Coordinates of C-alpha atoms in Angstrom, one line a residue:
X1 CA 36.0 10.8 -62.4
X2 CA 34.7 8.8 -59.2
X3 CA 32.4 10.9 -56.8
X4 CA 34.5 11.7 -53.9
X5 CA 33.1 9.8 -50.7
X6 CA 32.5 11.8 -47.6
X7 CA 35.1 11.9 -45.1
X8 CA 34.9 9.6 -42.5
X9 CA 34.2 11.0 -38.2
X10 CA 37.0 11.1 -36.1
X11 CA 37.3 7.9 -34.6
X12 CA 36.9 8.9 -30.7
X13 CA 39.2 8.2 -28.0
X14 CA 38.8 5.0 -26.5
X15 CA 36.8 5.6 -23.1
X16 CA 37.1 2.6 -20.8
X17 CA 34.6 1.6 -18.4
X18 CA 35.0 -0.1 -15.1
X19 CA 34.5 -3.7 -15.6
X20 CA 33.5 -4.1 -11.7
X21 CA 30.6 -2.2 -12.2
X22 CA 28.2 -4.6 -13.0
X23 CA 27.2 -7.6 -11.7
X24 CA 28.5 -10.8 -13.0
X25 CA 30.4 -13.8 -12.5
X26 CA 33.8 -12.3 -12.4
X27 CA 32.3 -9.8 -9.7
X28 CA 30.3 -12.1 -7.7
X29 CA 32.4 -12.0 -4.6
X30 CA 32.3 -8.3 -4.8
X31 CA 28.7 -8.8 -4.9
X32 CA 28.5 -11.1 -1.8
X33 CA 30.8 -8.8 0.1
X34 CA 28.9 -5.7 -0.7
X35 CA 25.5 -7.2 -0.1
X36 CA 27.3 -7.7 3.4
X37 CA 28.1 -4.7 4.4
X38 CA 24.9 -2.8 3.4
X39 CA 23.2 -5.9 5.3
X40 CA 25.4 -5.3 8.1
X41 CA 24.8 -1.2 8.2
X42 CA 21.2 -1.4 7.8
X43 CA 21.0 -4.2 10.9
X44 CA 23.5 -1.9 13.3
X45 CA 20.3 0.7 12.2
X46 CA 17.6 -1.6 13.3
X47 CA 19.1 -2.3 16.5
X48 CA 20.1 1.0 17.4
X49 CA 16.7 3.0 16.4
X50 CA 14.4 4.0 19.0
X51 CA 12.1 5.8 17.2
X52 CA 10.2 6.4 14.0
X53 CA 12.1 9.3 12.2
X54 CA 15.1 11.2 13.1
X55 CA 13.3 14.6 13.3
X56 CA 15.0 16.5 11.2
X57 CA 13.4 19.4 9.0
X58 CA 12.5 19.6 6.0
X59 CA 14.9 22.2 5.1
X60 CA 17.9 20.7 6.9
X61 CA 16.9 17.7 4.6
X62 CA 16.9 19.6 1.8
X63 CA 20.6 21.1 2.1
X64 CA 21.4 17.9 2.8
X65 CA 20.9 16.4 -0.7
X66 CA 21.3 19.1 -2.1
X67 CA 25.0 18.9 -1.2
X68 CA 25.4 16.2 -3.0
X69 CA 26.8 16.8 -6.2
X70 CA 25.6 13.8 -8.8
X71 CA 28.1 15.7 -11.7
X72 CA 30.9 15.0 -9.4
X73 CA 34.0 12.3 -9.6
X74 CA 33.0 8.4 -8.8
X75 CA 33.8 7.4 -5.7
X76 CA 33.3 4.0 -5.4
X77 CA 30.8 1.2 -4.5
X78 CA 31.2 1.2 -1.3
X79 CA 31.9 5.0 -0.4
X80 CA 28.6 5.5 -2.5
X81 CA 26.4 3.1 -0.6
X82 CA 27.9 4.5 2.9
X83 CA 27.3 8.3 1.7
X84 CA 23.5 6.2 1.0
X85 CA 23.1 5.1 4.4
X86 CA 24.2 8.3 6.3
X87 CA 21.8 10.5 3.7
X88 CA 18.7 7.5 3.2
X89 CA 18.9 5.5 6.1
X90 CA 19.6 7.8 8.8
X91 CA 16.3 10.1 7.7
X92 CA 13.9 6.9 6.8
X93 CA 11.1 6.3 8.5
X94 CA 11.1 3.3 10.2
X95 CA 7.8 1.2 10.5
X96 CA 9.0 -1.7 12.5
X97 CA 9.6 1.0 15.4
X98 CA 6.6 0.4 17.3
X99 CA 5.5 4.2 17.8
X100 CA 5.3 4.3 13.9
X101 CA 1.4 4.3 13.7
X102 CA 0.4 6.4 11.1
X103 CA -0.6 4.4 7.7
X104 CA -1.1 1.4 6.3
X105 CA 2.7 0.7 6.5
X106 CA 3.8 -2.9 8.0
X107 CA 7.2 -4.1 9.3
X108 CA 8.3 -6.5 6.9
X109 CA 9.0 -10.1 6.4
X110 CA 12.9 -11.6 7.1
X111 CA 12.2 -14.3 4.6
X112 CA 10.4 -11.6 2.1
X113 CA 13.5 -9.4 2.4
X114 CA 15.7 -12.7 1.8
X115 CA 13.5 -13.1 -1.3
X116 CA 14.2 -9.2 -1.9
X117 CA 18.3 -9.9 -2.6
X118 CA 17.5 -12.6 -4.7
X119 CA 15.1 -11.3 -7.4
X120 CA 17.4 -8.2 -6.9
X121 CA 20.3 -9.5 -8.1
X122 CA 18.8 -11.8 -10.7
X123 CA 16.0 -9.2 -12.0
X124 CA 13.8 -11.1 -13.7
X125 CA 11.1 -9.9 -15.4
X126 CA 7.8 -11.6 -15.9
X127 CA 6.5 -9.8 -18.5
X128 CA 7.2 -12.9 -21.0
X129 CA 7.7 -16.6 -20.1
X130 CA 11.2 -16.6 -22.3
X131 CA 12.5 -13.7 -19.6
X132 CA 11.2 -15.9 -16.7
X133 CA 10.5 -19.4 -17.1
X134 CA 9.8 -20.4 -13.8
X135 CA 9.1 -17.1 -12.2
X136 CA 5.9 -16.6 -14.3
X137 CA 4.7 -20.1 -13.4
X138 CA 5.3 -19.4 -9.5
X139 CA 3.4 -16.2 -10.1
X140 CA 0.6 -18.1 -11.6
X141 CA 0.8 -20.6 -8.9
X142 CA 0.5 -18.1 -6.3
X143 CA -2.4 -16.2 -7.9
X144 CA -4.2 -19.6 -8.0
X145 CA -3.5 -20.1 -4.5
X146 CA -4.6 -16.9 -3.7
X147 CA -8.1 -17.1 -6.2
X148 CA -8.7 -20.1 -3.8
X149 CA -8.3 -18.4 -0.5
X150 CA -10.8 -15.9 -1.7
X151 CA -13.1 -18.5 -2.8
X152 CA -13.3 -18.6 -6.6
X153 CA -13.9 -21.3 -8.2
X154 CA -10.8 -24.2 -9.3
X155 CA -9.8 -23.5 -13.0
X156 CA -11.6 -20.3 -13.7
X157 CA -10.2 -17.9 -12.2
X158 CA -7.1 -15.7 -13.2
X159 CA -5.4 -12.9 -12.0
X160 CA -1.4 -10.8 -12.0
X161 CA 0.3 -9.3 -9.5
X162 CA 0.2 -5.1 -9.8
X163 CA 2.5 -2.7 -8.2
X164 CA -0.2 -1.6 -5.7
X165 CA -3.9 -1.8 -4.7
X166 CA -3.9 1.7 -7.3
X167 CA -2.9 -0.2 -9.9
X168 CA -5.5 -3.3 -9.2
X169 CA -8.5 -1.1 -8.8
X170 CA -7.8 0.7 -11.6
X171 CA -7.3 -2.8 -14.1
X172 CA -10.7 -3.8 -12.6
X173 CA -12.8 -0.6 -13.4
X174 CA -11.1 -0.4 -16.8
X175 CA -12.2 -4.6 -17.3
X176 CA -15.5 -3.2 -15.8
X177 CA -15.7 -0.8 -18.1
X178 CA -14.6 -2.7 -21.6
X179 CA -17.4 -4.9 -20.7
X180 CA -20.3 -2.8 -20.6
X181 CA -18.7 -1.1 -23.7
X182 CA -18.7 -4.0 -25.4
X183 CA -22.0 -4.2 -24.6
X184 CA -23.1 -1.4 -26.0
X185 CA -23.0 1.1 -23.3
X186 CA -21.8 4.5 -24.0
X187 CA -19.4 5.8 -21.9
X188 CA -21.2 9.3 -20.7
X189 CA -23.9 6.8 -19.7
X190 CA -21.3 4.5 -17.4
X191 CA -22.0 4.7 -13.5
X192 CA -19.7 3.2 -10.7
X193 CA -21.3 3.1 -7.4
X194 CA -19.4 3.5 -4.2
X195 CA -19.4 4.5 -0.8
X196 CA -17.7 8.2 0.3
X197 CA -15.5 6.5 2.2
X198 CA -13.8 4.2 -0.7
X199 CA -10.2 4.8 -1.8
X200 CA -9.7 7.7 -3.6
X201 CA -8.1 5.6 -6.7
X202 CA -12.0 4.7 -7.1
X203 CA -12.5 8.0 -8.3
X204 CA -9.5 8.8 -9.9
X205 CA -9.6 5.5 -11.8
X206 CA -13.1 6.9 -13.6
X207 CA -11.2 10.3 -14.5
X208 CA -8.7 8.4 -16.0
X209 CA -10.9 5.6 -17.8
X210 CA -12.5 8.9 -19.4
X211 CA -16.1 8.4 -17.5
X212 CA -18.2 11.2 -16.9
X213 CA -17.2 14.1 -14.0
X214 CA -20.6 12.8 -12.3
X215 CA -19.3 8.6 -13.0
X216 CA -19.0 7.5 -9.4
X217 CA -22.3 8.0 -7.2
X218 CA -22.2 7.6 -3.7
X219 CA -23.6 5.2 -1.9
X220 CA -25.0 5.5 1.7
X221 CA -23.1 3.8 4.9
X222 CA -24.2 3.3 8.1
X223 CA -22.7 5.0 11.4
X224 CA -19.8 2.9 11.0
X225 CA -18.7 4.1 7.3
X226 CA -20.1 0.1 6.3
X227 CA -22.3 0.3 2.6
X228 CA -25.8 0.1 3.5
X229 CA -27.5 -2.5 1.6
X230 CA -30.4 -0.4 1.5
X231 CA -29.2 2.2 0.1
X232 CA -27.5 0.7 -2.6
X233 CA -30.4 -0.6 -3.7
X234 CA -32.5 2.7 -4.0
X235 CA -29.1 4.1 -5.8
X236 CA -29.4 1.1 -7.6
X237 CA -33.1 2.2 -9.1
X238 CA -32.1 5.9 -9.0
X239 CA -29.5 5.2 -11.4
X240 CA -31.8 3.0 -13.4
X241 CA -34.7 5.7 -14.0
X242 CA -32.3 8.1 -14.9
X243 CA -31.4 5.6 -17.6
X244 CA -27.6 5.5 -17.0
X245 CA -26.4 2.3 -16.5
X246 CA -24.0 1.0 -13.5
X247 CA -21.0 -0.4 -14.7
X248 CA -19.7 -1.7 -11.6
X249 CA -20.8 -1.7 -7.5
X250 CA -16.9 -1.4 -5.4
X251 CA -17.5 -2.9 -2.4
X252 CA -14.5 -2.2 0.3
X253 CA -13.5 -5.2 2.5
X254 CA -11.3 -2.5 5.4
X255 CA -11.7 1.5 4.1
X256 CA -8.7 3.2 5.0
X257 CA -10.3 5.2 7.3
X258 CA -11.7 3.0 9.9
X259 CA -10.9 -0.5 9.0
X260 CA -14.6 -1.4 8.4
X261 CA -15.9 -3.8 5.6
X262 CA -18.9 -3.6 3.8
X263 CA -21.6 -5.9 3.8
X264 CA -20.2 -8.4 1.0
X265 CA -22.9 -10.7 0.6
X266 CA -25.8 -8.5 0.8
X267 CA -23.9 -6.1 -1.8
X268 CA -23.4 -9.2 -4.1
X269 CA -27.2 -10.2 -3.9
X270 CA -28.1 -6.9 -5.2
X271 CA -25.3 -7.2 -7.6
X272 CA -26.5 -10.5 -8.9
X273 CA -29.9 -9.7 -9.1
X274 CA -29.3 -6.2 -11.9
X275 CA -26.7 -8.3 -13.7
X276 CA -23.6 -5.3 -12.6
X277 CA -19.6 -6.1 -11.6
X278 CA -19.1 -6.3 -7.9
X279 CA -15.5 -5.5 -7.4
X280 CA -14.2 -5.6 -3.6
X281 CA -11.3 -3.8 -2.9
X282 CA -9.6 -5.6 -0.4
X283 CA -6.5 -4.0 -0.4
X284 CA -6.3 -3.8 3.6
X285 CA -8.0 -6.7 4.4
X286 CA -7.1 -9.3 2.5
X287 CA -4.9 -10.7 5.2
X288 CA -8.3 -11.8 6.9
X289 CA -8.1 -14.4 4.2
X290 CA -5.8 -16.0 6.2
X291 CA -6.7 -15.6 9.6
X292 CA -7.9 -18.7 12.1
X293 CA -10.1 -16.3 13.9
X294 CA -11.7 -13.7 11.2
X295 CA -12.1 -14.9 8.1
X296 CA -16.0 -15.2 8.3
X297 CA -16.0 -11.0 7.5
X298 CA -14.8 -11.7 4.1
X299 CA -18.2 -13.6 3.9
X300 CA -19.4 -13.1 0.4
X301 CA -16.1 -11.8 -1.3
X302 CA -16.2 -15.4 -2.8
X303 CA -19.4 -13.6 -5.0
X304 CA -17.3 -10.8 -6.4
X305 CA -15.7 -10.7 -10.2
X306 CA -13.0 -9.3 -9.1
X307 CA -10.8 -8.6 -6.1
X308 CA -7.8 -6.4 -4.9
X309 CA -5.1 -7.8 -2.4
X310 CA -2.4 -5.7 -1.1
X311 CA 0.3 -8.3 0.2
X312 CA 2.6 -5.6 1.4
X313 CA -0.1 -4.2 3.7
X314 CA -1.7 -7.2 5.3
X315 CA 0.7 -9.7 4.5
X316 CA 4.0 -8.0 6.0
X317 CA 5.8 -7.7 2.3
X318 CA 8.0 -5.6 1.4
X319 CA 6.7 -2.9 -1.0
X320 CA 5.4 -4.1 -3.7
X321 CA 3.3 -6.8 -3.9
X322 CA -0.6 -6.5 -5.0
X323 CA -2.7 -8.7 -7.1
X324 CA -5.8 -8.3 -9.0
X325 CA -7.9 -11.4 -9.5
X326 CA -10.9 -12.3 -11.3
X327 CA -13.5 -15.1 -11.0
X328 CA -13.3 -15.8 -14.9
X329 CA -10.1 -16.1 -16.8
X330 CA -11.8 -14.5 -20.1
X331 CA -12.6 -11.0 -18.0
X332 CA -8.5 -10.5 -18.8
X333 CA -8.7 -10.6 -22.1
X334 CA -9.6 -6.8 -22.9
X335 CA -5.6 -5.8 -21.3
X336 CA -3.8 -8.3 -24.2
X337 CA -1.9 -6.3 -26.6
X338 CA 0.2 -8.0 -28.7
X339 CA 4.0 -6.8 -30.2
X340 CA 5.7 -8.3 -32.7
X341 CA 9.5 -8.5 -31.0
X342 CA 8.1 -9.3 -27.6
X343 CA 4.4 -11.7 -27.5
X344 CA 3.1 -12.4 -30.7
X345 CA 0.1 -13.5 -31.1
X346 CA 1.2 -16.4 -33.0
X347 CA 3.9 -18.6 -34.1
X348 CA 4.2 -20.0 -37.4
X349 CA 0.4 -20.1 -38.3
X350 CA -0.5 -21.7 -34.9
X351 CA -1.5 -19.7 -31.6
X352 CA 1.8 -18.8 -29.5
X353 CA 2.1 -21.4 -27.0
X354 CA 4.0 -19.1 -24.7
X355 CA 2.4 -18.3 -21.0
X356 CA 3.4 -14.3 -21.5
X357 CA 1.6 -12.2 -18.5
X358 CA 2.2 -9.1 -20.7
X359 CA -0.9 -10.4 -22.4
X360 CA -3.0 -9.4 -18.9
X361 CA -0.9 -6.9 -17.4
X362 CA -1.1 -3.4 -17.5
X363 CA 2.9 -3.0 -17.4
X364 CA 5.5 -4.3 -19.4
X365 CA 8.7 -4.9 -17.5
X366 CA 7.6 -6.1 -14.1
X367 CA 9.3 -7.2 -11.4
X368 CA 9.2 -10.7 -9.8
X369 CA 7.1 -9.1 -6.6
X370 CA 5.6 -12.7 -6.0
X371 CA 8.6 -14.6 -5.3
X372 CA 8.7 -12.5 -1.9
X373 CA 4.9 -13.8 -0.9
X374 CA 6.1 -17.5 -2.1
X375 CA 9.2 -17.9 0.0
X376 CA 7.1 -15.7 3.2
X377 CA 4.2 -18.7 2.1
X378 CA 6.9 -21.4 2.8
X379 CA 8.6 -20.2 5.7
X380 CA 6.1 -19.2 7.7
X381 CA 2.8 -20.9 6.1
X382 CA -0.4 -19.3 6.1
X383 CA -1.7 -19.9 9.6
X384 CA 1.8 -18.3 10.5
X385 CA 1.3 -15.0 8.7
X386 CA -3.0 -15.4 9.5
X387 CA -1.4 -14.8 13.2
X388 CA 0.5 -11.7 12.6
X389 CA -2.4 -10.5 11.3
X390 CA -4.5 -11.2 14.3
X391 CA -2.2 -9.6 16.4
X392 CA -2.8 -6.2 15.0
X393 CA -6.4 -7.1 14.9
X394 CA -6.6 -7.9 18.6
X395 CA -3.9 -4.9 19.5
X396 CA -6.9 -2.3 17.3
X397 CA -9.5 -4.3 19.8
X398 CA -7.3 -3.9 22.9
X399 CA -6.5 0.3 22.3
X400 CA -10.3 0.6 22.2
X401 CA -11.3 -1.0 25.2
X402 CA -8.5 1.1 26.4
X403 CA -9.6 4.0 25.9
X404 CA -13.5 3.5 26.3
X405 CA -13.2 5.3 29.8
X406 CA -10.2 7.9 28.9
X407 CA -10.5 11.1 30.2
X408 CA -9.2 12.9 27.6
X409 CA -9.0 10.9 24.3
X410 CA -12.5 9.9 23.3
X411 CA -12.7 7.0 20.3
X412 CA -14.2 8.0 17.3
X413 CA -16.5 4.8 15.6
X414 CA -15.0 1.7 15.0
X415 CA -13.3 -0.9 13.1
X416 CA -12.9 -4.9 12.0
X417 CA -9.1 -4.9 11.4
X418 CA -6.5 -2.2 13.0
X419 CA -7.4 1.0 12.8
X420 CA -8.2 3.5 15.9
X421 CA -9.6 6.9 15.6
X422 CA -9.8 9.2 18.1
X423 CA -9.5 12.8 19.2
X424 CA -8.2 14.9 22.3
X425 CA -11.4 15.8 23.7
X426 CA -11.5 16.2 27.4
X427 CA -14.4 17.8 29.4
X428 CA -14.9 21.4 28.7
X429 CA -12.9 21.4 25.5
X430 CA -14.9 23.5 22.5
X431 CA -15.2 21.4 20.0
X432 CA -13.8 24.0 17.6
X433 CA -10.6 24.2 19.8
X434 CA -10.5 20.3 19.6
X435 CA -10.2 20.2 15.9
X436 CA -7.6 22.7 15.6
X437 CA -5.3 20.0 17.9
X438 CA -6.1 17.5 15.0
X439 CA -3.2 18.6 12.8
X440 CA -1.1 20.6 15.4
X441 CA -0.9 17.4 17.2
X442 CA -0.1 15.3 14.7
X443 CA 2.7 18.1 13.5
X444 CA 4.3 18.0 16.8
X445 CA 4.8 14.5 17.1
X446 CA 6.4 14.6 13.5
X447 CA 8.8 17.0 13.8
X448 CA 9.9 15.7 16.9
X449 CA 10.3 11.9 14.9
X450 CA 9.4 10.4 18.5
X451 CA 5.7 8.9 17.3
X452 CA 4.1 8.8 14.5
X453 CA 0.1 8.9 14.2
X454 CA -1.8 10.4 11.0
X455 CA -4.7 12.1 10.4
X456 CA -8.1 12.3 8.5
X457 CA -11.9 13.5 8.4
X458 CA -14.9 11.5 9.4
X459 CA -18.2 13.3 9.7
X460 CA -16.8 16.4 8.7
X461 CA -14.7 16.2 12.2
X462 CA -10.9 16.2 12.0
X463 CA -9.7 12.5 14.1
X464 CA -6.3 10.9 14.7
X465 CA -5.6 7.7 13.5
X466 CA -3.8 5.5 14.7
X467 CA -3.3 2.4 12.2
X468 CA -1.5 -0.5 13.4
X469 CA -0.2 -3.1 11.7
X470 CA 3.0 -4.3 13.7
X471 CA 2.4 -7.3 15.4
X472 CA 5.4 -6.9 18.1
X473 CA 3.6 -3.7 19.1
X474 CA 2.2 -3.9 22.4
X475 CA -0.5 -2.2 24.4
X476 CA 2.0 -0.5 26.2
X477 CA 4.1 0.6 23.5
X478 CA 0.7 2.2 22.1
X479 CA -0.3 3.8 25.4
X480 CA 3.1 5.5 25.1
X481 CA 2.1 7.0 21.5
X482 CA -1.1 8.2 23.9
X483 CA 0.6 9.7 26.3
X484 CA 2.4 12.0 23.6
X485 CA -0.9 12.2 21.9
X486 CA -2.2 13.9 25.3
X487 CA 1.3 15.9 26.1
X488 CA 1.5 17.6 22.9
X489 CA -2.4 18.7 23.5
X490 CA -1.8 20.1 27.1
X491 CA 1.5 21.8 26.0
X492 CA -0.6 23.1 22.8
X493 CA -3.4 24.1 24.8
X494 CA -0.8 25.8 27.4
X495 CA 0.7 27.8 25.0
X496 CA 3.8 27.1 26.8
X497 CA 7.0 25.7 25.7
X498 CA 9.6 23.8 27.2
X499 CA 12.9 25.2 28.4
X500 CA 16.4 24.4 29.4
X501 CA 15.5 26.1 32.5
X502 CA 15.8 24.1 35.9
X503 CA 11.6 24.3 36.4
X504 CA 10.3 24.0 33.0
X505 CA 6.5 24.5 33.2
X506 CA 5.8 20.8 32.5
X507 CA 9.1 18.6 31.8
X508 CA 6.7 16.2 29.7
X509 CA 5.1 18.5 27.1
X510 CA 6.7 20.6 24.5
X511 CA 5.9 21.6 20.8
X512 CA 8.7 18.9 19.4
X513 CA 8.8 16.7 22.1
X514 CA 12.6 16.8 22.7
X515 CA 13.9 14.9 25.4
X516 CA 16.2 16.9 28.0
X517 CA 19.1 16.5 29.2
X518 CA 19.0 13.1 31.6
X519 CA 15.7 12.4 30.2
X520 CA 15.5 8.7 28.7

């Protein structure tokens, strides 16, 4: 008697799905007319915004999106995308808004945010060349255009566009470090040397690369927060008698802090002459590499094995677009990994003839970031951007010559791209009481969403920073972010609020800055 065959599932009711969900050819008008109408919002936004952030709390925020319920019915395209814009958009911080002055934020691009609907739409990847064709050879091209701007040599050189000057550091420490494994260098014995006021993914790049808790030694600056040459060398020897060995010297070419770059050609002579990595993180100013009037203080970044460049900093793109490159190709090699189904290492017997940038990427599925630099690159051209970015330069120069005499606000250090530090600090101030105003003053101005400035430590005293990187600011639309700077600090130091009364105590101070009624 035959075996009796299981029974089969219950066939399940046919679920339909919308076919104008997705974008295709039948749907490409609804494509065109939705990219409109966001376009269209978003512009009305732009135009009508007149200041950073809308001030709303966090709470208030909260209940907001929390209303939302993401189990719910569909409503549509474009009842979705306007529920979007009144919940997103009308809470965003806005960085073209000229009192935005807090990080290292930029206004972006019109041609890079053209580029942005394009690769959008298309979503390429250029994680393999048979998922891009042309996209990985424009990326290519750009990274070779870019290897020459920092001075590398034609032919050698290599590199990949990262999701962020994170991302790069990190690739180059871990190259850094596959090297002097290679070498023979155990990894308790690996030593990266750096200044105190590098980026924190320095750091956090060892912890994750496995190094030693006591892996990055610091180097000594001068007043300025620059790498002193002489100190690197005596760290240099330090490390040497000790008999660890230095993996890799990061130089910083603008430290988030201040702005300032380190000495680059000293660093790489003494880099040269011990045989060690120099990698210059250049993730703020690499748009010097492109200025008419400052690119003699990248002097010696041409000496470096590898570089970081943060195009959606200092080359006004939008987020994101960074690059590592290297000086020589074969540095890449140690990030290939090779799959089957997606780059194999070869094709019938012979070497796969395929350019895939998987084989020197860290990610898989990347976006096509670069197509945003190349169309800015075309449209403007590189002395076009090089200006933008002397305009923020020559703003940094003009708020500190501003302020040299200021009663009140006294500059702390200084810097060689767009940064300002300062503190409220007038006559007969404690010091004490000055650095509690640090972060009440920078609180105020938040939650108000009239200006905003950030924060940070420099000599163990709290500053505020002002970092500006929007060249349509002016110096009075800065002396403006000042002048709440200076009311928030009287009103603070008052202890007195304004009212609705007739005779507040002072009509231009209060702990949110709210306008009153009449006020413009």
């Amino acid at each position: 008697m035959p075996s009796r065959l299981p029974a089969a599932p219950p066939v399940p009711s046919a679920v339909h799905h919308d076919t104008t969900a997705l974008l295709r050819g039948a749907t490409a008008d609804a494509y065109a007319d939705t990219v409109r109408d966001v376009a269209r919002d978003v512009a009305a936004r732009l135009s009508a915004v007149t200041q950073p952030f809308s001030g709303a709390g966090r709470a208030e925020l909260q209940d907001l999106v929390d209303a939302v319920d993401l189990d719910g019915p569909a409503s549509g395209t474009a009842e979705a995308l306007r529920e979007a814009g009144e919940l997103y958009a009308q809470h965003a911080i806005w960085f073209h808004v000229p009192a935005y002055a807090a990080h290292l934020n930029c206004p972006v691009a019109l041609p890079a945010v053209g580029a942005e609907t394009m690769l959008a739409a298309i979503n390429t990847s250029v994680d393999t060349y048979d998922q891009s064709t042309v996209a990985t050879l424009m990326e290519r091209r750009l990274v070779e255009w870019t290897a020459g701007r920092i001075g590398f040599p034609a032919g050698g050189a290599d590199g990949v566009f990262t999701s962020g000057g994170t991302q790069s550091n990190f690739q180059a420490l871990f190259l850094a470090r596959e090297k002097a494994r290679r070498a023979g260098t155990r990894l308790e014995s690996m030593r990266i040397l750096t200044t105190g006021v590098s980026h924190f993914s320095i750091a956090k790049s060892a912890l994750l690369l496995g190094l030693p808790d006591d892996a990055v030694v610091t180097v000594g600056t001068d007043a300025d927060g620059r790498m002193s040459p002489d100190a690197l060398a005596r760290t240099l020897v330090d490390v040497e008698r000790t008999g660890d060995v230095v993996i890799a010297v990061v130089a910083t070419a603008g430290t988030t802090d201040r702005g300032c770059i380190d000495p680059l050609g000293p660093v790489a002579d003494l880099c040269d002459a011990v045989g060690t990595w120099l990698h210059v993180d250049a993730a703020y100013g690499c748009g010097l590499l492109v200025s008419p009037t400052r690119r003699h203080l990248l002097a010696g970044i041409e000496r470096a094995r590898s570089v970081t460049v943060d195009f959606h900093k200092a080359f006004f793109q939008p987020v994101s677009s960074s690059a590592l490159i290297v000086r020589e190709r074969a540095d890449l090699a140690p990030v290939a990994w090779h799959a089957d189904y997606l780059n194999p290492r070869e094709e019938d017997g012979e070497p796969n003839p395929d350019l895939n940038q998987v084989d020197k990427s860290l990610q898989t599925t990347r976006r096509f970031d670069a197509l945003k630099l190349w169309v800015t690159l075309r449209a403007l051209g590189p002395d076009g951007v090089g200006a933008l970015v002397d305009a923020v330069c020559d703003l940094a120069a003009a708020v500190h010559a501003d302020l040299a005499t200021d009663r009140d606000l006294r500059v702390v250090g200084t810097t060689d791209l767009s940064t300002v530090l300062f503190r409220y600090e007038p006559d007969g101030l404690d010091p004490e009481r000055a650095d509690a105003l640090v972060p009440q003053v920078r609180r105020v101005l938040f939650d108000s969403g009239r200006a905003l400035v950030a924060k940070t430590v420099v000599d163990g005293r709290p500053c505020l920073k002002l970092t500006l990187l929007n060249p349509d600011a002016t110096l009075a639309d800065v002396r403006g972010v000042l002048e709440l700077v200076r009311s928030a600090a009287h009103g603070l130091l008052a202890g007195e609020a304004l009212t609705d009364t007739d005779e507040p105590p002072c009509r231009t101070v209060h702990p949110r800055l709210a306008r009153t009624e009449g006020e413009g």
